[in-house]
Coordinates of C-alpha atoms in Angstrom, one line a residue:
Chain A
M1 CA 386.6 -8.4 188.0
V2 CA 386.7 -5.1 189.7
S3 CA 386.3 -5.5 193.5
P4 CA 383.8 -3.3 195.3
E5 CA 386.7 -1.7 197.1
M6 CA 388.4 -0.8 193.9
Q7 CA 385.0 0.4 192.4
K8 CA 384.7 2.7 195.4
L9 CA 388.2 4.0 194.9
A10 CA 387.5 4.7 191.2
E11 CA 384.4 6.7 192.2
E12 CA 386.4 8.7 194.7
R13 CA 389.0 9.5 192.1
A14 CA 386.5 10.4 189.5
A15 CA 384.6 12.7 191.9
R16 CA 387.8 14.4 192.9
M17 CA 388.7 15.2 189.2
K18 CA 385.1 16.2 188.5
A19 CA 385.0 18.7 191.4
A20 CA 388.2 20.3 190.3
N21 CA 386.9 20.5 186.7
E22 CA 383.8 22.3 188.0
L23 CA 386.1 24.8 189.7
K24 CA 385.3 23.5 193.2
E25 CA 387.3 22.1 196.1
P26 CA 387.3 18.3 196.3
D27 CA 388.2 16.2 199.4
R28 CA 391.9 16.3 198.3
V29 CA 393.7 18.0 195.5
P30 CA 393.4 15.8 192.4
F31 CA 396.8 14.6 191.2
S32 CA 397.3 13.7 187.6
G33 CA 400.4 11.6 188.4
L34 CA 404.0 11.3 187.3
G35 CA 405.0 9.1 184.4
G36 CA 406.9 8.9 181.1
D37 CA 410.1 7.0 180.3
I38 CA 410.5 6.2 184.0
I39 CA 407.6 3.7 183.8
A40 CA 409.7 1.4 181.6
A41 CA 412.8 1.9 183.6
Y42 CA 411.0 1.1 186.8
A43 CA 409.8 -2.2 185.3
G44 CA 413.4 -3.0 184.2
I45 CA 412.6 -2.8 180.4
S46 CA 413.9 -0.7 177.6
S47 CA 411.9 2.1 176.0
Y48 CA 411.9 -0.1 172.9
E49 CA 410.2 -3.0 174.7
Y50 CA 407.8 -0.5 176.3
N51 CA 406.8 0.9 172.9
F52 CA 406.7 -2.3 170.9
D53 CA 405.8 -5.2 173.2
F54 CA 402.3 -4.6 174.5
E55 CA 402.4 -7.4 177.1
K56 CA 405.6 -5.9 178.7
N57 CA 404.0 -2.4 178.3
R58 CA 400.9 -3.6 180.3
Q59 CA 403.0 -5.2 183.0
A60 CA 405.1 -2.0 183.4
I61 CA 401.9 0.2 183.5
I62 CA 400.4 -2.1 186.2
K63 CA 403.5 -2.1 188.3
W64 CA 403.9 1.7 188.1
N65 CA 400.2 2.5 188.8
T66 CA 400.2 0.0 191.7
D67 CA 403.2 1.5 193.4
F68 CA 402.5 5.2 192.4
P69 CA 398.7 5.5 192.1
A70 CA 397.4 9.0 191.2
D71 CA 393.9 10.1 190.4
S72 CA 394.3 9.2 186.8
P73 CA 396.4 6.3 185.5
Q74 CA 399.8 6.9 184.0
G75 CA 401.3 5.3 181.0
G76 CA 400.2 4.2 177.6
V77 CA 401.6 3.0 174.3
G78 CA 403.5 6.1 173.5
G79 CA 402.2 8.0 170.6
L80 CA 403.2 10.8 168.2
D81 CA 400.9 13.2 166.6
N82 CA 399.8 11.7 163.3
L83 CA 397.2 14.3 162.4
S84 CA 397.8 14.5 158.6
L85 CA 396.7 10.9 158.2
S86 CA 393.5 11.6 160.2
V87 CA 392.8 14.7 158.2
A88 CA 393.2 12.7 155.0
F89 CA 390.6 10.2 156.2
V90 CA 388.3 12.5 158.1
D91 CA 385.3 11.3 156.2
F92 CA 385.8 7.8 157.7
P93 CA 385.4 8.5 161.4
D94 CA 386.1 5.0 162.7
L95 CA 389.4 5.0 160.9
A96 CA 390.3 8.7 161.3
N97 CA 389.9 8.6 165.1
S98 CA 391.9 5.4 165.6
I99 CA 395.0 6.6 163.7
F100 CA 395.8 10.1 165.0
M101 CA 398.3 8.9 167.5
L102 CA 401.2 7.0 165.9
N103 CA 402.7 4.3 168.0
G104 CA 405.8 2.1 167.3
P105 CA 404.1 -0.8 165.6
M106 CA 401.9 1.5 163.5
N107 CA 405.1 3.3 162.4
D108 CA 406.6 0.0 161.4
V109 CA 403.8 -0.1 158.9
L110 CA 403.6 3.5 157.8
D111 CA 407.3 4.5 158.0
M112 CA 406.6 8.2 158.7
K113 CA 409.5 10.6 158.0
F114 CA 408.6 12.8 161.0
A115 CA 408.7 9.9 163.5
R116 CA 411.6 8.5 165.5
F117 CA 411.1 5.4 167.7
P118 CA 413.4 3.7 170.2
G119 CA 415.0 0.5 168.9
R120 CA 414.2 1.6 165.4
Q121 CA 415.6 5.0 164.3
L122 CA 416.8 5.7 167.9
D123 CA 418.7 4.0 170.6
E124 CA 416.5 1.5 172.5
Y125 CA 416.5 3.6 175.6
S126 CA 415.4 6.8 173.9
S127 CA 412.0 8.4 173.9
P128 CA 409.7 8.5 170.8
Q129 CA 410.2 11.8 169.1
F130 CA 408.3 13.9 166.6
I131 CA 410.6 16.0 164.4
G132 CA 408.2 17.6 162.0
G133 CA 409.5 18.8 158.7
K134 CA 408.7 21.0 155.7
N135 CA 406.1 19.1 153.6
M136 CA 404.5 22.0 151.7
E137 CA 405.7 25.0 149.7
P138 CA 404.2 28.4 150.2
E139 CA 402.8 28.3 146.6
E140 CA 400.5 25.5 147.8
Y141 CA 398.4 27.5 150.3
D142 CA 395.6 27.9 147.8
E143 CA 395.2 24.2 147.4
L144 CA 395.3 23.7 151.1
I145 CA 392.6 26.4 151.6
A146 CA 390.4 24.9 148.9
D147 CA 390.3 21.5 150.5
P148 CA 392.5 20.5 153.5
Q149 CA 391.4 16.9 153.3
K150 CA 392.1 16.4 149.6
F151 CA 395.4 18.3 150.0
A152 CA 396.5 15.9 152.9
Y153 CA 395.5 12.8 150.9
E154 CA 397.0 13.8 147.6
K155 CA 400.0 15.9 148.6
I156 CA 401.0 15.4 152.2
L157 CA 400.7 11.6 152.7
P158 CA 403.1 10.8 149.8
R159 CA 405.6 13.3 151.3
I160 CA 405.5 12.1 154.9
S161 CA 405.2 8.3 154.6
N162 CA 407.7 6.2 152.8
N163 CA 405.0 3.6 152.2
L164 CA 402.3 5.9 150.9
Q165 CA 404.2 7.6 148.2
D166 CA 401.8 6.5 145.5
M167 CA 398.3 6.3 147.0
S168 CA 397.0 4.2 144.1
S169 CA 399.8 1.6 144.3
P170 CA 399.4 -1.9 145.8
K171 CA 402.1 -0.9 148.3
A172 CA 399.9 1.9 149.6
L173 CA 396.8 -0.3 149.7
A174 CA 398.7 -3.0 151.5
T175 CA 400.0 -0.5 154.0
M176 CA 396.5 0.7 154.9
A177 CA 395.3 -2.9 155.2
R178 CA 398.2 -3.7 157.4
L179 CA 397.6 -0.7 159.5
G180 CA 394.0 -2.0 160.1
M181 CA 395.4 -5.4 161.2
V182 CA 397.9 -3.8 163.6
K183 CA 395.1 -1.5 165.0
A184 CA 392.8 -4.5 165.6
Q185 CA 395.5 -6.4 167.5
Q186 CA 396.3 -3.3 169.5
A187 CA 392.6 -2.7 170.4
A188 CA 392.5 -6.2 172.0
E189 CA 395.7 -5.4 174.0
L190 CA 394.5 -2.0 175.1
M191 CA 391.2 -3.5 176.3
K192 CA 393.2 -5.8 178.6
T193 CA 395.3 -2.9 179.9
G194 CA 392.1 -0.9 180.5
Q195 CA 390.6 -3.8 182.4
A196 CA 393.8 -4.1 184.5
L197 CA 393.7 -0.4 185.4
A198 CA 390.0 -0.7 186.3
E199 CA 390.9 -3.5 188.7
L200 CA 393.4 -1.1 190.3
G201 CA 390.6 1.4 191.0
F202 CA 391.0 3.8 188.1
P203 CA 387.8 5.3 186.6
S204 CA 386.9 4.1 183.1
G205 CA 384.6 6.0 180.8
G206 CA 384.6 9.7 180.1
G207 CA 387.3 9.4 177.5
F208 CA 389.2 12.2 175.8
G209 CA 389.9 13.1 172.2
F210 CA 392.3 15.4 170.6
G211 CA 392.0 18.8 169.0
F212 CA 394.7 21.1 167.5
A213 CA 394.9 24.8 167.0
P214 CA 394.6 25.1 163.2
L215 CA 397.9 27.1 162.9
D216 CA 399.7 24.3 164.8
Y217 CA 398.6 21.9 162.1
I218 CA 400.3 24.1 159.5
G219 CA 403.4 24.4 161.7
D220 CA 403.7 20.8 162.8
H221 CA 402.7 19.0 159.7
L222 CA 402.8 21.2 156.7
R223 CA 405.3 24.0 156.8
D224 CA 407.5 23.4 159.9
L225 CA 407.5 25.8 162.8
P226 CA 410.1 28.4 161.7
N227 CA 408.6 28.6 158.2
V228 CA 405.0 29.2 159.4
V229 CA 406.3 32.0 161.6
L230 CA 407.8 33.6 158.5
D231 CA 404.7 32.9 156.4
I232 CA 402.6 34.9 158.8
R233 CA 404.6 38.0 157.7
K234 CA 405.0 37.1 154.0
Y235 CA 401.5 35.6 153.2
P236 CA 399.3 36.8 156.1
D237 CA 396.0 36.5 154.2
K238 CA 396.7 33.0 153.0
V239 CA 397.7 31.8 156.4
K240 CA 394.6 33.2 157.9
A241 CA 392.4 31.7 155.2
A242 CA 394.1 28.3 155.7
T243 CA 393.4 28.3 159.5
R244 CA 389.7 28.9 158.7
S245 CA 389.6 25.9 156.3
I246 CA 391.5 23.7 158.7
L247 CA 389.3 24.6 161.6
E248 CA 386.3 23.0 159.8
V249 CA 388.2 19.7 159.3
L250 CA 389.6 19.5 162.8
F251 CA 386.3 20.4 164.4
K252 CA 384.7 17.6 162.4
L253 CA 387.4 15.2 163.6
A254 CA 387.1 16.2 167.2
M255 CA 383.3 15.8 167.2
Q256 CA 383.5 12.3 165.7
N257 CA 384.8 10.9 168.9
Q258 CA 381.5 10.5 170.6
H259 CA 382.8 9.0 173.8
A260 CA 385.1 12.0 174.5
D261 CA 383.8 14.5 177.0
T262 CA 387.1 16.4 177.0
I263 CA 389.2 17.4 174.0
M264 CA 392.9 17.9 174.6
F265 CA 394.8 20.5 172.7
P266 CA 398.6 20.4 172.8
L267 CA 399.6 24.0 171.9
H268 CA 403.0 24.6 170.1
L269 CA 403.1 28.0 168.4
N270 CA 401.7 29.8 171.4
E271 CA 405.2 30.4 172.8
Y272 CA 406.5 31.6 169.4
L273 CA 404.0 34.3 168.8
S274 CA 403.8 37.9 170.0
P275 CA 400.4 38.8 171.5
K276 CA 399.7 40.7 168.3
L277 CA 400.4 37.7 166.0
Y278 CA 398.8 35.3 168.5
N279 CA 395.6 37.3 168.5
E280 CA 395.5 37.6 164.8
F281 CA 396.6 34.2 163.5
Y282 CA 396.4 31.7 166.3
W283 CA 393.7 32.5 168.9
P284 CA 390.7 33.3 166.7
T285 CA 390.3 29.8 165.2
L286 CA 391.4 28.1 168.5
K287 CA 388.8 30.2 170.4
E288 CA 386.1 29.4 167.9
F289 CA 387.0 25.7 168.2
I290 CA 386.7 25.7 172.0
L291 CA 383.4 27.7 171.9
R292 CA 381.9 25.2 169.4
L293 CA 383.0 22.3 171.5
A294 CA 381.4 23.9 174.5
E295 CA 378.1 24.4 172.6
N296 CA 378.2 20.7 172.0
G297 CA 378.8 19.8 175.7
K298 CA 382.5 19.1 175.4
K299 CA 385.2 20.7 177.6
S300 CA 388.6 21.6 176.3
S301 CA 391.9 21.0 178.0
L302 CA 394.9 23.0 176.7
F303 CA 398.5 22.1 177.3
C304 CA 400.2 25.5 176.9
E305 CA 403.7 24.5 175.9
G306 CA 406.6 26.9 176.9
W307 CA 405.8 30.4 178.1
H308 CA 402.1 31.3 177.9
D309 CA 402.4 34.4 180.0
P310 CA 401.6 37.0 177.4
H311 CA 398.4 35.2 176.3
L312 CA 396.9 34.3 179.7
E313 CA 394.2 37.0 179.6
T314 CA 392.8 35.7 176.3
F315 CA 391.2 32.8 178.3
L316 CA 388.9 35.3 179.9
E317 CA 387.2 35.8 176.5
L318 CA 385.8 32.3 177.0
P319 CA 382.9 31.6 179.3
A320 CA 383.8 30.5 182.9
G321 CA 384.0 26.8 183.2
W322 CA 385.1 26.3 179.5
G323 CA 387.8 23.9 180.5
R324 CA 391.4 23.5 181.7
A325 CA 394.8 25.0 181.0
M326 CA 398.0 23.1 181.8
F327 CA 401.2 25.1 182.0
E328 CA 404.7 24.2 181.2
K329 CA 406.8 27.2 182.1
T330 CA 404.2 29.8 183.0
D331 CA 404.0 30.1 186.8
V332 CA 400.7 28.5 187.9
R333 CA 400.5 31.0 190.7
K334 CA 400.5 33.8 188.2
A335 CA 397.8 32.0 186.1
K336 CA 395.7 31.4 189.2
K337 CA 395.7 35.2 190.0
I338 CA 394.2 35.8 186.5
L339 CA 392.0 32.8 186.0
Q340 CA 390.7 31.7 189.5
G341 CA 387.0 30.8 189.3
H342 CA 387.1 30.8 185.5
T343 CA 389.6 28.3 184.2
V344 CA 390.8 25.1 185.8
I345 CA 394.6 25.1 186.2
Q346 CA 396.8 22.0 186.0
G347 CA 400.5 21.6 186.6
G348 CA 402.9 23.2 188.9
I349 CA 405.4 20.5 189.5
D350 CA 408.6 21.4 187.7
V351 CA 410.0 18.0 186.5
G352 CA 413.5 19.6 186.7
V353 CA 413.0 19.7 190.5
V354 CA 411.9 16.1 190.5
I355 CA 414.9 15.0 188.4
S356 CA 417.5 17.0 190.3
G357 CA 416.2 17.6 193.8
T358 CA 416.2 15.6 197.0
P359 CA 413.1 14.2 198.9
A360 CA 413.5 16.9 201.5
K361 CA 413.7 19.7 198.9
I362 CA 410.7 18.2 197.0
D363 CA 408.7 18.1 200.2
E364 CA 409.3 21.7 200.8
Y365 CA 408.6 22.6 197.2
M366 CA 405.3 20.7 197.2
K367 CA 404.2 22.1 200.5
A368 CA 404.6 25.7 199.1
L369 CA 403.0 24.8 195.8
L370 CA 399.9 23.2 197.3
G371 CA 399.6 25.9 199.9
D372 CA 399.4 28.5 197.2
M373 CA 397.4 26.7 194.6
M374 CA 394.7 24.7 196.5
P375 CA 392.6 27.5 198.1
G376 CA 389.4 28.1 196.1
G377 CA 389.7 24.8 194.2
G378 CA 389.7 24.4 190.4
Y379 CA 393.3 23.1 190.6
I380 CA 394.7 19.8 189.5
C381 CA 398.3 19.1 190.7
G382 CA 400.6 17.6 188.1
P383 CA 404.0 17.8 186.4
N384 CA 404.7 20.7 183.9
V385 CA 405.6 18.1 181.2
G386 CA 404.4 14.5 181.0
N387 CA 407.8 12.8 180.8
L388 CA 410.1 11.9 183.6
P389 CA 413.4 10.5 182.2
R390 CA 414.5 7.0 183.0
E391 CA 417.2 8.1 185.5
T392 CA 414.9 10.1 187.7
P393 CA 415.6 9.1 191.3
I394 CA 412.6 7.0 192.5
E395 CA 412.8 8.4 196.0
N396 CA 412.1 11.8 194.5
V397 CA 409.0 10.4 192.7
A398 CA 407.8 8.9 196.0
A399 CA 408.4 12.3 197.8
V400 CA 405.9 13.9 195.4
Y401 CA 403.2 11.3 196.0
E402 CA 403.8 11.5 199.8
A403 CA 403.5 15.3 199.7
I404 CA 400.1 15.0 197.9
E405 CA 398.8 12.9 200.8
K406 CA 400.5 15.1 203.4
Y407 CA 399.5 18.5 202.2
G408 CA 396.8 17.9 199.7
K409 CA 393.7 17.6 201.9
Y410 CA 391.1 20.3 201.9
Chain B
M1 CA 422.0 54.7 155.3
R2 CA 423.3 52.6 158.2
E3 CA 420.8 54.2 160.5
Q4 CA 418.0 53.4 158.1
L5 CA 419.2 49.8 157.8
L6 CA 419.3 49.5 161.6
K7 CA 415.9 50.9 162.0
S8 CA 414.1 48.8 159.3
F9 CA 415.9 45.7 160.5
V10 CA 414.9 46.2 164.2
D11 CA 411.4 47.2 163.1
M12 CA 411.1 43.9 161.2
D13 CA 410.6 45.6 157.8
E14 CA 412.2 42.9 155.8
Q15 CA 411.8 44.3 152.3
E16 CA 413.1 47.7 153.3
A17 CA 416.1 46.3 155.2
V18 CA 417.1 44.0 152.4
K19 CA 416.8 46.8 149.9
I20 CA 418.9 49.2 151.9
A21 CA 421.5 46.5 152.6
R22 CA 421.8 45.8 148.8
E23 CA 422.5 49.4 148.1
L24 CA 424.9 49.9 151.0
V25 CA 426.9 46.8 150.2
E26 CA 427.9 48.3 146.8
T27 CA 429.4 51.4 148.4
D28 CA 433.0 51.7 149.4
G29 CA 433.5 49.8 152.7
G30 CA 429.8 48.9 152.5
A31 CA 430.1 45.2 153.2
V32 CA 431.7 45.8 156.5
A33 CA 429.1 48.5 157.3
V34 CA 426.3 46.1 156.4
L35 CA 427.8 43.3 158.6
D36 CA 428.4 45.6 161.6
T37 CA 424.9 47.2 161.3
C38 CA 423.2 43.8 161.0
K39 CA 425.1 42.5 164.1
E40 CA 424.1 45.6 166.0
A41 CA 420.4 45.1 164.9
M42 CA 420.5 41.5 166.0
E43 CA 421.8 42.5 169.3
E44 CA 419.0 45.0 169.7
V45 CA 416.4 42.4 168.7
G46 CA 417.8 40.1 171.4
R47 CA 417.6 42.9 173.9
L48 CA 414.0 43.6 173.0
F49 CA 413.3 39.9 173.3
E50 CA 414.8 39.8 176.8
A51 CA 412.8 42.9 177.7
G52 CA 409.6 41.0 176.7
E53 CA 408.8 43.3 173.8
Y54 CA 409.8 40.8 171.1
F55 CA 409.0 37.1 170.9
L56 CA 410.3 34.0 169.2
S57 CA 408.4 35.1 166.1
E58 CA 410.7 38.2 165.9
L59 CA 413.9 36.2 166.6
I60 CA 413.1 33.9 163.8
A61 CA 412.2 36.7 161.4
A62 CA 415.4 38.6 162.4
G63 CA 417.5 35.4 161.8
D64 CA 415.9 35.0 158.4
M65 CA 416.6 38.6 157.5
F66 CA 420.2 38.3 158.7
N67 CA 420.8 35.2 156.6
Q68 CA 419.2 36.8 153.5
I69 CA 421.5 39.8 153.8
M70 CA 424.6 37.8 154.6
E71 CA 424.1 35.8 151.5
F72 CA 425.0 38.8 149.3
T73 CA 427.3 40.5 151.9
L74 CA 429.7 37.7 152.9
P75 CA 431.1 37.1 149.4
K76 CA 432.1 40.8 149.4
L77 CA 433.9 40.4 152.7
Q78 CA 436.5 38.0 151.5
G79 CA 439.9 39.2 152.5
E80 CA 438.5 41.4 155.2
E81 CA 439.5 40.8 158.8
V82 CA 436.3 39.8 160.6
A83 CA 436.7 39.8 164.3
S84 CA 435.6 36.7 166.2
L85 CA 434.6 36.7 169.9
G86 CA 435.6 33.1 170.2
T87 CA 434.7 29.6 169.2
M88 CA 431.8 27.4 170.3
V89 CA 431.1 23.8 169.7
L90 CA 427.3 23.4 169.5
G91 CA 425.1 20.3 169.4
T92 CA 421.9 18.6 170.5
V93 CA 422.8 15.9 173.0
Q94 CA 422.6 12.1 172.4
G95 CA 419.1 10.7 172.3
D96 CA 417.5 14.0 171.2
V97 CA 416.9 14.6 167.5
H98 CA 415.4 18.2 167.7
N99 CA 417.1 21.1 166.0
I100 CA 414.8 24.1 165.9
G101 CA 416.0 25.7 169.1
K102 CA 419.6 25.0 168.3
D103 CA 419.3 26.5 164.9
I104 CA 417.6 29.7 166.2
F105 CA 420.4 30.1 168.7
K106 CA 423.1 29.4 166.1
V107 CA 422.0 32.2 163.8
M108 CA 422.0 34.7 166.7
A109 CA 425.3 33.5 168.1
E110 CA 427.0 33.8 164.7
A111 CA 425.5 37.2 164.3
S112 CA 427.0 38.3 167.6
G113 CA 430.4 37.3 166.3
I114 CA 430.8 33.8 167.8
N115 CA 432.4 31.2 165.5
V116 CA 429.9 28.3 165.9
I117 CA 430.9 24.8 165.0
D118 CA 427.6 23.0 164.7
I119 CA 428.0 19.2 165.3
G120 CA 424.4 18.4 164.8
I121 CA 421.7 16.5 166.6
D122 CA 421.7 13.3 168.7
V123 CA 425.4 13.8 169.2
P124 CA 427.2 11.0 171.0
H125 CA 429.1 12.0 174.1
E126 CA 432.4 11.1 172.5
K127 CA 431.7 13.2 169.5
F128 CA 431.6 16.3 171.8
V129 CA 435.0 15.2 173.1
E130 CA 436.4 14.8 169.6
A131 CA 435.1 18.2 168.5
I132 CA 436.6 19.9 171.6
K133 CA 440.0 18.3 170.8
E134 CA 439.7 19.3 167.1
H135 CA 438.4 22.8 167.3
K136 CA 439.7 23.9 170.8
P137 CA 436.7 26.0 171.5
E138 CA 436.4 28.3 174.5
L139 CA 432.7 27.4 174.8
V140 CA 430.6 24.3 174.4
G141 CA 426.8 24.6 173.9
M142 CA 424.5 21.6 174.6
C143 CA 420.9 21.6 173.6
C144 CA 417.9 19.4 174.4
L145 CA 414.2 19.7 174.0
I146 CA 413.0 16.6 175.7
T147 CA 413.5 15.6 179.4
L148 CA 415.7 12.7 178.3
G149 CA 418.3 15.2 177.3
V150 CA 418.9 16.3 180.9
D151 CA 420.7 13.1 181.9
S152 CA 422.3 12.9 178.5
M153 CA 423.8 16.4 179.1
K154 CA 425.0 15.2 182.5
R155 CA 426.7 12.1 181.0
T156 CA 428.3 14.2 178.2
I157 CA 429.8 16.5 180.7
E158 CA 431.1 13.5 182.7
V159 CA 432.7 12.1 179.6
I160 CA 434.3 15.5 178.9
K161 CA 435.7 15.5 182.4
E162 CA 437.0 12.0 182.0
A163 CA 438.8 13.1 178.9
G164 CA 440.5 15.8 181.0
L165 CA 439.0 18.7 179.0
R166 CA 436.5 20.2 181.4
D167 CA 438.8 22.9 182.8
D168 CA 439.6 24.1 179.3
I169 CA 436.1 25.1 178.4
K170 CA 432.9 26.8 179.6
I171 CA 429.7 24.9 179.1
I172 CA 426.3 26.5 178.5
I173 CA 423.1 24.3 178.2
G174 CA 420.0 25.4 176.4
G175 CA 416.5 24.2 175.5
G176 CA 413.0 23.8 176.7
R177 CA 413.8 21.7 179.8
V178 CA 416.8 23.5 181.3
S179 CA 416.7 25.6 184.4
Q180 CA 419.0 26.6 187.3
A181 CA 418.3 23.3 189.0
V182 CA 419.1 21.4 185.8
M183 CA 422.3 23.4 185.3
E184 CA 423.5 22.5 188.8
H185 CA 422.5 18.8 188.3
V186 CA 424.4 18.4 185.1
G187 CA 427.4 20.5 186.1
A188 CA 427.3 23.2 183.4
D189 CA 428.4 26.9 183.8
A190 CA 425.3 28.6 182.5
W191 CA 421.8 27.9 181.2
A192 CA 419.3 29.5 178.9
D193 CA 415.9 28.6 177.7
D194 CA 415.8 31.1 174.9
A195 CA 418.3 32.1 172.3
A196 CA 418.7 35.8 173.3
R197 CA 419.6 34.9 176.8
G198 CA 421.8 32.1 175.5
V199 CA 423.8 34.5 173.3
R200 CA 424.1 37.1 176.1
L201 CA 425.4 34.5 178.6
S202 CA 427.7 33.0 176.0
K203 CA 429.3 36.4 175.5
E204 CA 429.7 36.8 179.2
L205 CA 431.3 33.4 179.5
L206 CA 433.7 34.5 176.7
G207 CA 434.5 37.6 178.8
K208 CA 433.1 39.9 176.1
E209 CA 430.3 41.7 178.0

C-alpha cells in the first residue's frame, strides 16, 4: 500500500519534473539522481547478482532509493540495446516492445555476440557491456533498404545470436519460447519492484519508450561504427536510402508503446560526424522522427553522447517544447545559452568529479552549477553519464544530494 | 607528386590519394616519400581535428586511407631504416571490452612514428606489468570507455608502482570518461579524450615535440 504521505511525495516529484519539462521553474530543481554500478556495491552484492538475481536487485534498488532519493528512481535490471531483435519482430508489438533491452537472463537464452554480462563473459564485478560488431557487408545495403524487418530476421539474427543461427530450427523456436518464459517471470518481478518504488514515493505511470537515430541502428547493429563512417563516403546514396527505410520501422516501433509519453534516444554517431555529415546523413531522419512523435503527442529525450557542441543549433529547427537534451561532454552552460526557453536541458554533474572529488569540492561545484543553470527553469540536474562505478566514495554521492537541497530551491 | 598526395590525403580525397601513392611508390625512393608524406598528412589531419575543423569521421577516414596506402608501401620499405619516436604499450584496462577508441588512436600513433605494442582489451593489471618488462616502452597508454575503467586504471597504475616500474615510464590515459580530475585521481601523466590530442601529448611525453 502506498501511504498518503508517499502519494503526496510522488505528486510533488512528478510536478517538479513536469514543470521543468514544460520549460518552467518548479519549486526546486528536479534531480534525476545518481546510480549505476554503485547501487549493487552499496547493497554489498556483485554486479553479477544485481543483474541476474531479481530479488537481490530489488532489495539493492530499495536500499539505494531509500537512502539517496531523487525525483526519479534509480536502478533497474541493466539492459543492453537489443534493437535488431525488436526490428525483426516489429509486426508483433507486444513482443517487439518487451525485448529491445537485453538483460542478463535474456542473454542466457539468446547468447548474443554483441553482449557481455558480469559473471558470464565478464568478471562478476564488471558492468554489462555492448560491443557491437560488423554484421552486414556493404553489398547488402539494397536488401536492407528494401525491407529492414525482413533483413533483420533473415540475415542479422542468425549472425548476432548463437541460438538463432537457423530461424527455422527447433533450437531457434525453443529459444524464442524460452525467451517468452523468462520475460513472463521478469514481468512479475518488475511489478514487485515498481510497487516497492511507489511505496517510497516515486511516481508511477507516464512511462518511456526508446527511439534510435536510423544511422545509429546501422552503426551499432549492422556495420559497426567505424565502418558506417566510411560507408558515408563510399556509398552515400545507399546509406541515405537505408536511413529512410529504417526510420519507418523505428517509428512504428516507438509508436507501439502506447503508455510512453516520452521516447528516449541514445545518440552515438553524433560525436563522430562533422556538421556537414551530421546534417546530411544523421539529423534529417532523426529530426523527422522527433517531429512525427510530437505530432502524436510524444516528447523526445535525447542523450547526446560525447561532444555535441557543433550540432547544438540544429535543435532550434524543432518547435519550442519538443523535448529534452541530456549532455555528456558538452558544457550545459553553453547549451543553455543557445537553447534556453526552447529545449529542456539535463545533466551538468561530471561523474569524474563525483568519483575523484571531495565533499567540499563537490559542494562548491554543485553550487556553481545550479547557480548558472537554474534561472529561467527548463533544467533537470543530473549526471553526465548514468553509471557511477562501484568504488565511488559514498560521501561524495551524499554531497551531491545535499547540495541539491541546499542550493536547488527556486 | 608529394604535394599532390599530401593535398588529396588531407582533403579526404581517398581515390586520388591512393592513386598518387601507387604511382609514387614505384619511383626511386618512392616508398620512403610515400611514408613520410602520409605521416605528414596524418599530422595535419590531427591538427585540423584539434582546431575543430575536422571530426572523428575524418580521423577514421584518414586512418583507413593510411592503412590502405601502407599495405602496398610497407613491403617496399623492407631494409630501409624507419625512424621510431619510441615504444608505447597500449591496452583497454581490465573490465572494459571496448576497442574502437583504442584502435583509432593506434593508427594515428603509428602514423606519427610511435612503435605501438597493442595488448588488447580487458587487459589484466599484471599483463600491463609483463608487457612493460618485456617491451621496455617509454610510454604506456591505457584506454577505457565506461566509468568502471577509471578505477581499473587506478589499480593498474598501483600494480605498476608495486612492481617498481612506474619511474621508468610515462602513462597517458584515454577514452570517453577521462579528464584532468580523473588523471589526477588515477595518477597518470597525461590524459586525452580524443586520438589527435592523445598523439600530440604522447609525442610531448616522448620529448619529441
